[in-house]
Coordinates of C-alpha atoms in Angstrom, one line a residue:
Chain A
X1 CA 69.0 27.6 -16.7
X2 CA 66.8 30.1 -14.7
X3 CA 63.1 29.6 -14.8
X4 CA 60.6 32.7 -13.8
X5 CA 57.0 33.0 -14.0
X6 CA 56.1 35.9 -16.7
X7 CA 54.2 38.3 -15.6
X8 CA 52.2 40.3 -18.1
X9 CA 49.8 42.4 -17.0
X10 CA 47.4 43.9 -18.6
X11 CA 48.5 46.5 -21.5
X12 CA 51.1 43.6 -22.8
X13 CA 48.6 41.5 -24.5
X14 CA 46.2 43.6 -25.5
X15 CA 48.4 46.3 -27.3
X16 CA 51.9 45.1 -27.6
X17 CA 52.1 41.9 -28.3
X18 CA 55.2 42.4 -29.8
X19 CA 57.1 43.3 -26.4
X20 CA 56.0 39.6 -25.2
X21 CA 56.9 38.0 -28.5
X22 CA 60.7 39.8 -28.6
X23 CA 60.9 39.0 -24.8
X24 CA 60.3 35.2 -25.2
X25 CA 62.4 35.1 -28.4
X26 CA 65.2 36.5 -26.9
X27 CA 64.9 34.5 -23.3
X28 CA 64.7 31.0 -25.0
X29 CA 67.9 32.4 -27.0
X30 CA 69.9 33.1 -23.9
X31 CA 68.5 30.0 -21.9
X32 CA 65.9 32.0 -20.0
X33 CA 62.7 30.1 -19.2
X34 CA 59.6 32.0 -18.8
X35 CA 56.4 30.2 -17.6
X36 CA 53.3 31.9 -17.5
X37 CA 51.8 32.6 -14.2
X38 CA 48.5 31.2 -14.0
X39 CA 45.6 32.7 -12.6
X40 CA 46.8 36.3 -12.3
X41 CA 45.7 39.7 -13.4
X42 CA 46.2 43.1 -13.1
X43 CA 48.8 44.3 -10.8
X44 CA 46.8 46.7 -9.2
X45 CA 48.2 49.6 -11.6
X46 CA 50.3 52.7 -10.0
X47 CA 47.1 54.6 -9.2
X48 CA 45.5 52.1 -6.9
X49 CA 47.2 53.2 -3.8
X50 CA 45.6 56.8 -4.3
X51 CA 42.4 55.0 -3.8
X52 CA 43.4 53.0 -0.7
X53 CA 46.7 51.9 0.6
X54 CA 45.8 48.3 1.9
X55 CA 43.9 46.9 -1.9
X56 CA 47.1 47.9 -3.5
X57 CA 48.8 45.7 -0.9
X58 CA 46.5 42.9 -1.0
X59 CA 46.1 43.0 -4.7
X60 CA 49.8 42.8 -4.8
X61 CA 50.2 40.1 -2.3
X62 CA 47.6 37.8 -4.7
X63 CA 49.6 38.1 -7.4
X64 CA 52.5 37.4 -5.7
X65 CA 50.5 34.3 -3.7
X66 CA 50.2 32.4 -7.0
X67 CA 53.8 32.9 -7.6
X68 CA 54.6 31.6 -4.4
X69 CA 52.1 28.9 -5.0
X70 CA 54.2 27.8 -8.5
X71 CA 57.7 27.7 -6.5
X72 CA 58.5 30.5 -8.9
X73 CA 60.2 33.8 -8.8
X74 CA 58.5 36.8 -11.2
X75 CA 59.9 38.8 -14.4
X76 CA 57.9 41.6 -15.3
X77 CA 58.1 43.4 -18.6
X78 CA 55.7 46.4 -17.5
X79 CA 57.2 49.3 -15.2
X80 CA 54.5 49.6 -13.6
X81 CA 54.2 45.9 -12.5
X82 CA 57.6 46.0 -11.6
X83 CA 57.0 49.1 -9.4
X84 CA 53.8 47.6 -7.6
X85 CA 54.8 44.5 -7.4
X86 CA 58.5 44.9 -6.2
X87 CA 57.5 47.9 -3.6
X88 CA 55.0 46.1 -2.2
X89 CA 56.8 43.0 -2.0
X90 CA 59.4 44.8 -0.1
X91 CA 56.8 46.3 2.2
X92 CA 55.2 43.4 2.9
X93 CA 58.9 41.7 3.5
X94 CA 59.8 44.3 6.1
X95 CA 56.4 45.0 7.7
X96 CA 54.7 42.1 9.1
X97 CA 51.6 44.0 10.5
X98 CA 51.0 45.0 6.9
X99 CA 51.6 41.1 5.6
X100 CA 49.5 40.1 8.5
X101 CA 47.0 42.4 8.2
X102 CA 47.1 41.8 3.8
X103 CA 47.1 37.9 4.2
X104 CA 43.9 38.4 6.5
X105 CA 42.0 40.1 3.2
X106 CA 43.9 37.3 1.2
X107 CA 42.1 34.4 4.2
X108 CA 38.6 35.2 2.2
X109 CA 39.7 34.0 -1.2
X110 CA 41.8 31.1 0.4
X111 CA 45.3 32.4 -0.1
X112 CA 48.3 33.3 1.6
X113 CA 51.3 35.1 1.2
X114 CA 54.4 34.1 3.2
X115 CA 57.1 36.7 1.0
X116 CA 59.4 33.6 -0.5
X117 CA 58.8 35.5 -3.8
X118 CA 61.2 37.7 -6.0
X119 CA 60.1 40.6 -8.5
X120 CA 62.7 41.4 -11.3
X121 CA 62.1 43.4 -14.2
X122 CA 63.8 41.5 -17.8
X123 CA 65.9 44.0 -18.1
X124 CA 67.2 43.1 -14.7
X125 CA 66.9 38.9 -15.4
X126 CA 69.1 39.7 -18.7
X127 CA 71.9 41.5 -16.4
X128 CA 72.1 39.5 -13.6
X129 CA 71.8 36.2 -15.1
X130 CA 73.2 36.5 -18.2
X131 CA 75.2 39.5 -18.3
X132 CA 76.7 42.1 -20.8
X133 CA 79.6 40.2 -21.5
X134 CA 78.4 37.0 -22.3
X135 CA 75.8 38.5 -24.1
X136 CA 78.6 40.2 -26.3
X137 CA 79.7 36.5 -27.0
X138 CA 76.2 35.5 -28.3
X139 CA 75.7 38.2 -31.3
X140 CA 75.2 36.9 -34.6
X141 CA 75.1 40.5 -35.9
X142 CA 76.5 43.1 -33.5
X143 CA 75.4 46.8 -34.3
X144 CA 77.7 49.3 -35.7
X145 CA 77.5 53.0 -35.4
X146 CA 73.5 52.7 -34.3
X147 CA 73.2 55.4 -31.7
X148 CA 70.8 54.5 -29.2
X149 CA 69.0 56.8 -26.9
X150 CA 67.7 54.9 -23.7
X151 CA 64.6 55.6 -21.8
X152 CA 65.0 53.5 -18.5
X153 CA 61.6 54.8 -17.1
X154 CA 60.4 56.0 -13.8
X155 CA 59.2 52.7 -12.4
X156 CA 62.0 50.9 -13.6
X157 CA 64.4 53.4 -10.7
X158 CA 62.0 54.6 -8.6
X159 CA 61.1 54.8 -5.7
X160 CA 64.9 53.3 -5.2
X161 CA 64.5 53.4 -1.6
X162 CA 62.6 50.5 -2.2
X163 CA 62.7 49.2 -5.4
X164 CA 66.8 49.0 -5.4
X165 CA 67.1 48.3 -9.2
X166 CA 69.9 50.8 -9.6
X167 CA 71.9 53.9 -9.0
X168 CA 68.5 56.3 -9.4
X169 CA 70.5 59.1 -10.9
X170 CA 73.1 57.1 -12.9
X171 CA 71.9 54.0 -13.5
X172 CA 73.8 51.8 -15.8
X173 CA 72.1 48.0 -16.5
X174 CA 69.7 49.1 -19.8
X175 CA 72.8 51.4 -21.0
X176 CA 75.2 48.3 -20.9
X177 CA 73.0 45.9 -22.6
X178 CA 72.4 48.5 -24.9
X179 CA 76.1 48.7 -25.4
X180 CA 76.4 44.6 -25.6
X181 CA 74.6 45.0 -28.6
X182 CA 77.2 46.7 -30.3
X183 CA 74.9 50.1 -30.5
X184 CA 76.1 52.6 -28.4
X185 CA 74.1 54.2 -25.4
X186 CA 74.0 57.9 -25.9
X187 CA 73.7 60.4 -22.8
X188 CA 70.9 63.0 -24.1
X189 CA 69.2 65.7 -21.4
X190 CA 66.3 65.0 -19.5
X191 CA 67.1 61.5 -20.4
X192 CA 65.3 60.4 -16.9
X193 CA 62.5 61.9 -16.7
X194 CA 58.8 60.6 -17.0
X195 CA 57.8 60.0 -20.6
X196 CA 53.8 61.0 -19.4
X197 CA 52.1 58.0 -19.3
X198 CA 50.7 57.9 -16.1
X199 CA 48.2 61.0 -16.6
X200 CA 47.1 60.2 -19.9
X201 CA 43.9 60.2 -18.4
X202 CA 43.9 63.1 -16.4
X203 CA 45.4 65.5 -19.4
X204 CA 46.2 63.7 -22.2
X205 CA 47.5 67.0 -24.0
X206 CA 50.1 67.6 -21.0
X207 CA 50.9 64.0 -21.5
X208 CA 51.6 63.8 -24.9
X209 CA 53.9 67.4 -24.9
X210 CA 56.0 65.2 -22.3
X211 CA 56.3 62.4 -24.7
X212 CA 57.1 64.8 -27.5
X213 CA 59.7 66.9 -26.0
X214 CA 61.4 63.7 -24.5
X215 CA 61.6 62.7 -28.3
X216 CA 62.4 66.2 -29.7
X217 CA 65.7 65.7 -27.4
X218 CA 66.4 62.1 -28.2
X219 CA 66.0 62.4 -31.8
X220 CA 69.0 65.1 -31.7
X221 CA 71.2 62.8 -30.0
X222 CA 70.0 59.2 -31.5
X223 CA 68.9 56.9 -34.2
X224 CA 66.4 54.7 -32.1
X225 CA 64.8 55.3 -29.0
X226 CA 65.2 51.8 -26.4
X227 CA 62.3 51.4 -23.4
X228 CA 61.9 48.6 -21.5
X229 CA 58.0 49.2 -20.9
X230 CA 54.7 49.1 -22.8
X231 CA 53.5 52.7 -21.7
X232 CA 56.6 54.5 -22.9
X233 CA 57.2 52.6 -25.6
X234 CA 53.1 53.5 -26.2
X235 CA 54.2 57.1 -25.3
X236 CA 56.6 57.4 -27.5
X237 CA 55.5 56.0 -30.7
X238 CA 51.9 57.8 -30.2
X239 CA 53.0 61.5 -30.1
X240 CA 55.2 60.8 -33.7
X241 CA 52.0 59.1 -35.1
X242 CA 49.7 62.9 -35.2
X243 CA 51.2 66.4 -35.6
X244 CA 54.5 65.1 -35.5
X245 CA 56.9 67.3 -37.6
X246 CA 60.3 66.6 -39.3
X247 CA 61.9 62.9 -39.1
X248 CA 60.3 60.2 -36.9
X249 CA 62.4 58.3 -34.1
X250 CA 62.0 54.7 -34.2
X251 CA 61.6 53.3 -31.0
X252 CA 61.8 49.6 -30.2
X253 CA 61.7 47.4 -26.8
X254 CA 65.2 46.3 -26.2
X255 CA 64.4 42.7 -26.4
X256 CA 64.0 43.9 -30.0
X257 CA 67.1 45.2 -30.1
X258 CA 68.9 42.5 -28.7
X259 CA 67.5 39.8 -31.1
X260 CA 68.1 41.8 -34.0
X261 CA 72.0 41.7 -32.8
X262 CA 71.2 37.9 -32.1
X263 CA 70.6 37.3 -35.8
X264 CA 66.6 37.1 -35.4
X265 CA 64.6 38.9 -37.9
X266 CA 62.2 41.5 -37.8
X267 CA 58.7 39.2 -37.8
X268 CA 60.4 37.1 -35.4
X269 CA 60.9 39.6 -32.8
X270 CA 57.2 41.9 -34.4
X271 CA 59.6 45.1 -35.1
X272 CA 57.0 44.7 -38.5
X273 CA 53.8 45.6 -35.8
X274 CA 56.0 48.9 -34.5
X275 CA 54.1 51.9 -35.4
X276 CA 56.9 53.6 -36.8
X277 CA 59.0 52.1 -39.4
X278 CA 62.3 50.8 -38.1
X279 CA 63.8 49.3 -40.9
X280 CA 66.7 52.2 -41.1
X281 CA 68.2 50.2 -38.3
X282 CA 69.1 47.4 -40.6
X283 CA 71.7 49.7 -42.4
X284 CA 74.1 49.5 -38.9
X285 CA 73.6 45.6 -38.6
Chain B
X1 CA 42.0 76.0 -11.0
X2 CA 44.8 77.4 -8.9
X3 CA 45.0 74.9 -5.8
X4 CA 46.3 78.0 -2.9
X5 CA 44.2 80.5 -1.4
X6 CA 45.3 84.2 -0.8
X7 CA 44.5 84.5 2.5
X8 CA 44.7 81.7 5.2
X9 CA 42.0 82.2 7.9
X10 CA 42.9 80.6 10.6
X11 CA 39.8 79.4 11.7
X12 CA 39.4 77.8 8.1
X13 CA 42.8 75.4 9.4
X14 CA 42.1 72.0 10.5
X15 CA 44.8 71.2 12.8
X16 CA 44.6 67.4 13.0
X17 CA 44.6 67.3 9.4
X18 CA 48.6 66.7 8.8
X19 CA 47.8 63.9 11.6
X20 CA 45.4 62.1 9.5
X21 CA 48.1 62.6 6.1
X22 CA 50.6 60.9 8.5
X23 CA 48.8 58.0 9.4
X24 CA 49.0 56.4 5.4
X25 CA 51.8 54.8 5.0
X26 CA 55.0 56.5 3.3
X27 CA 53.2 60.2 4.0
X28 CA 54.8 59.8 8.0
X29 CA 57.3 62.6 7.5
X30 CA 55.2 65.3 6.0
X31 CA 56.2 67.7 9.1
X32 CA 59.8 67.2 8.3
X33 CA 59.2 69.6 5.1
X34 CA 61.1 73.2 5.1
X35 CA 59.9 74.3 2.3
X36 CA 62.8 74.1 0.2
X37 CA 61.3 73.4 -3.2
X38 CA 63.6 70.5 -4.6
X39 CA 60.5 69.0 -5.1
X40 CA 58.3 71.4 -7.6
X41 CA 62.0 71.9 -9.1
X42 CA 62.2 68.3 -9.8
X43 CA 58.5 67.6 -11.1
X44 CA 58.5 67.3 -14.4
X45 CA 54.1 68.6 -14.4
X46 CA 55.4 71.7 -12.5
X47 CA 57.7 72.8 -15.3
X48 CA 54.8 72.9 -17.5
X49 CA 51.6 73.6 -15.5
X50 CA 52.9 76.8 -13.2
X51 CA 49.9 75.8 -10.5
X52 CA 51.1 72.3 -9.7
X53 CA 53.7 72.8 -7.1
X54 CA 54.2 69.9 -4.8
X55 CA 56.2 72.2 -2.2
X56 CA 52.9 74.4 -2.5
X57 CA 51.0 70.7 -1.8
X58 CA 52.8 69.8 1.1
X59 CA 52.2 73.2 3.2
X60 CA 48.6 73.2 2.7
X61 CA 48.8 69.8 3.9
X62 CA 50.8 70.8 6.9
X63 CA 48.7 73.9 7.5
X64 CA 45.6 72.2 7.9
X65 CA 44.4 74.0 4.7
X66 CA 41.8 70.6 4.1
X67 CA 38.9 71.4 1.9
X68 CA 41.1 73.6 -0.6
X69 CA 43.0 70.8 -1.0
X70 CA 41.0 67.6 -1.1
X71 CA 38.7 69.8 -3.7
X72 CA 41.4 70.5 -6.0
X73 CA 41.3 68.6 -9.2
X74 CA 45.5 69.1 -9.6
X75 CA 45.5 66.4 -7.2
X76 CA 45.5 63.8 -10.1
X77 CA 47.8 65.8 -12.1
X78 CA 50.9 63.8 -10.6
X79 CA 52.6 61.8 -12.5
X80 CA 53.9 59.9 -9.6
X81 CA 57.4 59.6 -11.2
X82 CA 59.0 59.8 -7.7
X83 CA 61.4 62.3 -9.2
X84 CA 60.4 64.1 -6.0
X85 CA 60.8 61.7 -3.6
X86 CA 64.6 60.5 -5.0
X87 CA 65.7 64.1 -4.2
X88 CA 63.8 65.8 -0.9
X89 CA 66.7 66.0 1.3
X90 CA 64.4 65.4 4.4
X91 CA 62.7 62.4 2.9
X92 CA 59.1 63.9 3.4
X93 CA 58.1 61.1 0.4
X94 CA 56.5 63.7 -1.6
X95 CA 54.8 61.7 -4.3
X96 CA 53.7 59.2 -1.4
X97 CA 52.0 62.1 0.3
X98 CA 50.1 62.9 -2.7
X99 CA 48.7 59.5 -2.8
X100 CA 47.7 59.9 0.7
X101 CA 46.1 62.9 -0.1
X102 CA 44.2 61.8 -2.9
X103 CA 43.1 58.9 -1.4
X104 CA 41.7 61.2 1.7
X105 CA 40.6 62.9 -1.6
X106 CA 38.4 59.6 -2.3
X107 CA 37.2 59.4 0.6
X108 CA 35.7 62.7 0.5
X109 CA 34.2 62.0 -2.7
X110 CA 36.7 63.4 -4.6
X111 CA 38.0 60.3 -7.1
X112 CA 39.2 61.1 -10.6
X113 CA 36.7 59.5 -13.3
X114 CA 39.9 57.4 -14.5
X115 CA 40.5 55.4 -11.6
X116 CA 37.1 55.1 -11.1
X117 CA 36.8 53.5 -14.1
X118 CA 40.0 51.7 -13.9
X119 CA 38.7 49.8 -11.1
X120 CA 35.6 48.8 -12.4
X121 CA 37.7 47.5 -15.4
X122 CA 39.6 45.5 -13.1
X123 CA 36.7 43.9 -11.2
X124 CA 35.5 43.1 -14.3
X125 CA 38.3 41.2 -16.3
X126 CA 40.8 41.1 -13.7
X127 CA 42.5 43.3 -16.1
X128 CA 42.4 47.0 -17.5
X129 CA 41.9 45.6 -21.4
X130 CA 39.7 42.3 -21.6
X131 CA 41.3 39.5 -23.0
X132 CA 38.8 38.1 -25.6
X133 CA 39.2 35.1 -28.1
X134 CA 40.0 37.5 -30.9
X135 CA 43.2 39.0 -28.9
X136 CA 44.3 34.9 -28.5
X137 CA 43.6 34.6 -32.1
X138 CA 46.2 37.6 -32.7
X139 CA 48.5 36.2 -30.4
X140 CA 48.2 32.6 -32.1
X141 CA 49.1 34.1 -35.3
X142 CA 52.3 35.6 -33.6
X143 CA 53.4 32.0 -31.9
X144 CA 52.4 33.4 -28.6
X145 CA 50.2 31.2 -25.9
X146 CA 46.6 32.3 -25.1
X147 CA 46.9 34.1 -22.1
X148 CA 45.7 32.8 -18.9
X149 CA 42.3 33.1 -17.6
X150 CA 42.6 35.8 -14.3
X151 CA 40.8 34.2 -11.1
X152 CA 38.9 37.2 -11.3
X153 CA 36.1 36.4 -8.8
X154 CA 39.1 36.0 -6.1
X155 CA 40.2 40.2 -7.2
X156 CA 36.4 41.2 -6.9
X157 CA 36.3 39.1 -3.4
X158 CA 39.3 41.2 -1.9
X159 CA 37.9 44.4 -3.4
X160 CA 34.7 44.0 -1.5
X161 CA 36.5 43.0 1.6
X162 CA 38.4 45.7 1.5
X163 CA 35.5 48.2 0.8
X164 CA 36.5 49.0 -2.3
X165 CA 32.8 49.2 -3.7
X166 CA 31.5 50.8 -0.9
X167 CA 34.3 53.9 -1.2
X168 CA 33.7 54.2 -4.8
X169 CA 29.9 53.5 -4.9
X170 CA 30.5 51.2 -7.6
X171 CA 29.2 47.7 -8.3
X172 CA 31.3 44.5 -8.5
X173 CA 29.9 42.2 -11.1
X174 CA 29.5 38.7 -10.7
X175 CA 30.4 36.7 -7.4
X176 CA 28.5 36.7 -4.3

C-alpha cells in the first residue's frame, strides 16, 4: 500500500471540497493512503517568484521540511502546488547554494530541509502506482460511449525541463486514465493551452474569454470536460455559469470520474456540489 | 498601454540592465534571444491582447530599454503557462524572464495590487482563503477531516527574514 502526505493548499478546502472528497474516495478504493500533512500552508502560489526568487524557495522548502519531518513523500491535487512545489524541489535538489542559502532562512524558524522529499501530482500517484490496467480490472461500472475532453493544465506539464511529468506536447497519463474508465479521451484543438486562471486578477474579462473559448472547443468535441486542478476546474465551470449561451459542458475532477466508473455515487464523490449539472453522464454508465 | 517606444534614444539605454535580468535565476540566457517570435506565437495573452508580445519583452530587456519596461502594467498580464519556455529553441526561459522582470518591477515599486494582497493573505492565514470553523463544519458534513492548523507564525518569520515586508511595505501581523 503507498502512503503520501496530502497536500491541499489553499483553494481545495475553501471552494472545492468536492475535489478532496472524490480524491480520498477514490484513493482508499485503490489502496492509496493519504495523510494529511500537518502544519502546512500555502505553497507559495505561482506568482510569488515575481515578487522575489529566494521566499518562493524558502516557502517551498518549509513545506517540503514538514514532509520530510513526517518520513512522507507529497501528492498534490492543485497545479499550482505541484508546479511550486516539484520545481523547487528540483532546484533545491540540484543547486546546493540555493538549499544552503534556503535552509539558512529556514535556521530562523527551526527547520531544515535536507531534499529526501518527493512531489507527485494524483494524477501521477494513480499512474505510477496503480496503473491504467489494473485500474481497468477494478470498475464496477465502466463508461460507454462518454466522450471525454481532457484538460491536463499548464502546471501539471510545464516547465517540463523541470517538472518531468510528461511528454509536454503529447502527454498521455490523464488521457489513459481517462480511457481506463471506459470513456474515451478525445483530441480537441487548443486542448493544451492555459484555461486563464492565473490572471484572474489582473483581467478577469481576458481570463474568462480563455476559459470560454477553451470550452466553446471542447464542447464540440465532448460530453464532459476532465481537469485535474481546482483553478481550471473553477475556470471552467465559472464562464458557463453567466452569459453562457447554448448547452452547458459538465466538467468534473477525474477522481470524479473514476469513482463514478468504480460504482461510487454522485454524493459520495460531491458531483451533487458541481456547479453545472452532470447527471447526463449517468446515461453512459 | 502599449509597452514599446517608437524611437530608442540611446542615451535612454541602460546597458547593465540585461546584466541585472541575468542574475535571477532561470532569466541567465536572455542574450541567447534572436528574435524569432516562437514565443508571442505561442502565448496564448498575445493572441488576444496584440500589445503583449513576449519577443517584444525580451528586446527591451536586452536593449537596456529599463523604465519603459519596469513601468508597464502588461507585465502582470502573463499567464505564466510556460507555453513559451517549452518551445524557444535557444532556451532564453521566456516566462522565467518575465518573473525576473517583474520582480525588478517590485523592487521599483511597481507590484500588481493582487500579489500584494495575495501576500498579505498569506501572512495572515498561512493560506489565500482562511480556514474558519464554518468551512470544517462544511467539510464535517461531507466526511472530510478539519483541516490542519498552518504554523503560520513560522511563514510570517521567513517572510520578514527574507524582506518580504520591507519590499512590499506591508505589515506582518502577529509574531515578533
Amino acid at each position: 500500500m503507498s502512503r503520501y502526505a496530502l497536500f491541499l493548499g489553499c483553494t481545495i478546502p475553501a471552494r472545492l471540497n468536492s475535489y478532496d472528497l472524490s480524491s480520498r474516495r477514490v484513493a482508499e478504493a485503490l489502496g492509496i493512503e493519504l495523510v494529511d500533512l500537518e502544519g502546512a500552508g500555502c505553497c507559495g502560489t505561482p506568482d510569488m517568484e515575481s515578487l522575489d526568487h529566494t521566499m518562493a524557495a524558502a516557502m517551498a522548502a518549509w513545506n517540503l521540511s514538514l514532509a520530510e519531518e513526517q518520513g512522507l513523500d507529497i501528492v498534490v491535487l492543485c497545479n499550482g502546488c505541484h508546479e511550486v512545489l516539484r520545481k523547487y524541489n528540483v532546484m533545491l535538489k540540484q543547486d546546493s547554494k540555493l538549499l544552503k542559502e534556503v535552509n539558512e532562512i529556514l535556521s530562523k524558524v527551526g527547520r531544515e530541509y535536507e531534499g529526501t522529499v518527493e512531489v507527485k501530482h494524483y494524477v501521477k500517484v494513480l499512474y505510477d502506482d496503480i496503473g491504467p490496467d489494473k485500474i481497468r480490472q477494478m470498475l464496477k461500472k465502466p463508461f460507454k460511449g462518454l466522450r471525454a475532453a481532457v484538460h491536463y493544465g499548464c502546471h501539471m506539464l510545464r516547465p517540463s525541463e523541470l517538472i518531468q511529468f510528461d511528454d509536454p506536447e503529447n502527454p498521455h497519463i490523464l488521457d489513459d486514465l481517462v480511457n481506463a474508465t471506459g470513456a474515451v479521451s478525445v483530441d480537441y484543438p487548443d486542448k493544451l493551452e492555459c484555461c486563464g486562471a492565473p490572471i484572474l486578477a489582473v483581467n478577469e474579462e481576458l481570463s474568462n474569454s480563455i476559459a470560454k473559448y477553451k470550452v466553446q472547443i471542447a464542447r464540440k468535441y465532448a460530453d464532459v470536460m476532465i481537469t485535474a486542478c481546482p483553478f481550471c476546474f473553477m475556470q471552467y465551470e465559472g464562464c458557463q455559469v453567466t452569459g453562457w449561451e447554448g448547452e452547458q459542458l459538465p466538467v468534473l475532477h477525474y477522481p470524479q470520474l473514476l469513482g463514478l466508473a468504480l460504482g461510487m455515487e454522485f454524493e459520495e464523490l460531491g458531483i451533487n456540489e458541481n456547479r453545472i449539472d452532470a447527471s447526463k453522464i449517468l446515461e453512459f454508465l | 498601454m502599449a509597452i514599446g517606444v517608437s524611437v530608442i534614444r540611446f542615451e535612454e539605454l541602460d546597458p547593465e540592465f540585461k546584466r541585472k535580468v541575468m542574475e535571477i535565476p532561470g532569466a541567465d540566457k536572455l542574450t541567447y534571444c534572436f528574435q524569432c517570435g516562437t514565443c508571442t506565437a505561442a502565448c496564448p495573452i498575445g493572441r488576444r491582447v496584440s500589445d503583449f508580445r513576449p519577443r517584444l519583452i525580451a528586446r527591451m530587456a536586452i536593449l537596456g530599454l529599463k523604465k519603459p519596461l519596469l513601468d508597464s502594467d502588461l507585465l502582470w498580464l502573463c499567464a505564466g503557462c510556460y507555453a513559451c519556455q517549452e518551445r524557444c529553441p535557444q532556451q532564453v526561459h521566456p516566462t522565467d524572464v518575465i518573473a525576473a522582470l517583474r520582480s525588478l518591477a517590485v523592487r521599483e515599486g511597481n507590484v500588481h495590487p493582487s500579489l500584494k494582497m495575495k501576500t498579505e493573505l498569506i501572512a495572515k492565514s498561512g493560506r489565500l482563503y482562511e480556514i474558519t470553523e464554518f468551512e470544517n463544519m462544511m467539510r464535517e458534513d461531507m466526511g472530510l477531516p478539519p483541516v490542519a492548523e498552518v504554523k503560520v507564525d513560522e511563514i510570517r518569520e521567513i517572510m520578514r527574514v527574507v524582506g518580504l515586508d520591507k519590499l512590499l511595505k506591508i505589515e506582518l501581523e502577529g509574531g515578533q
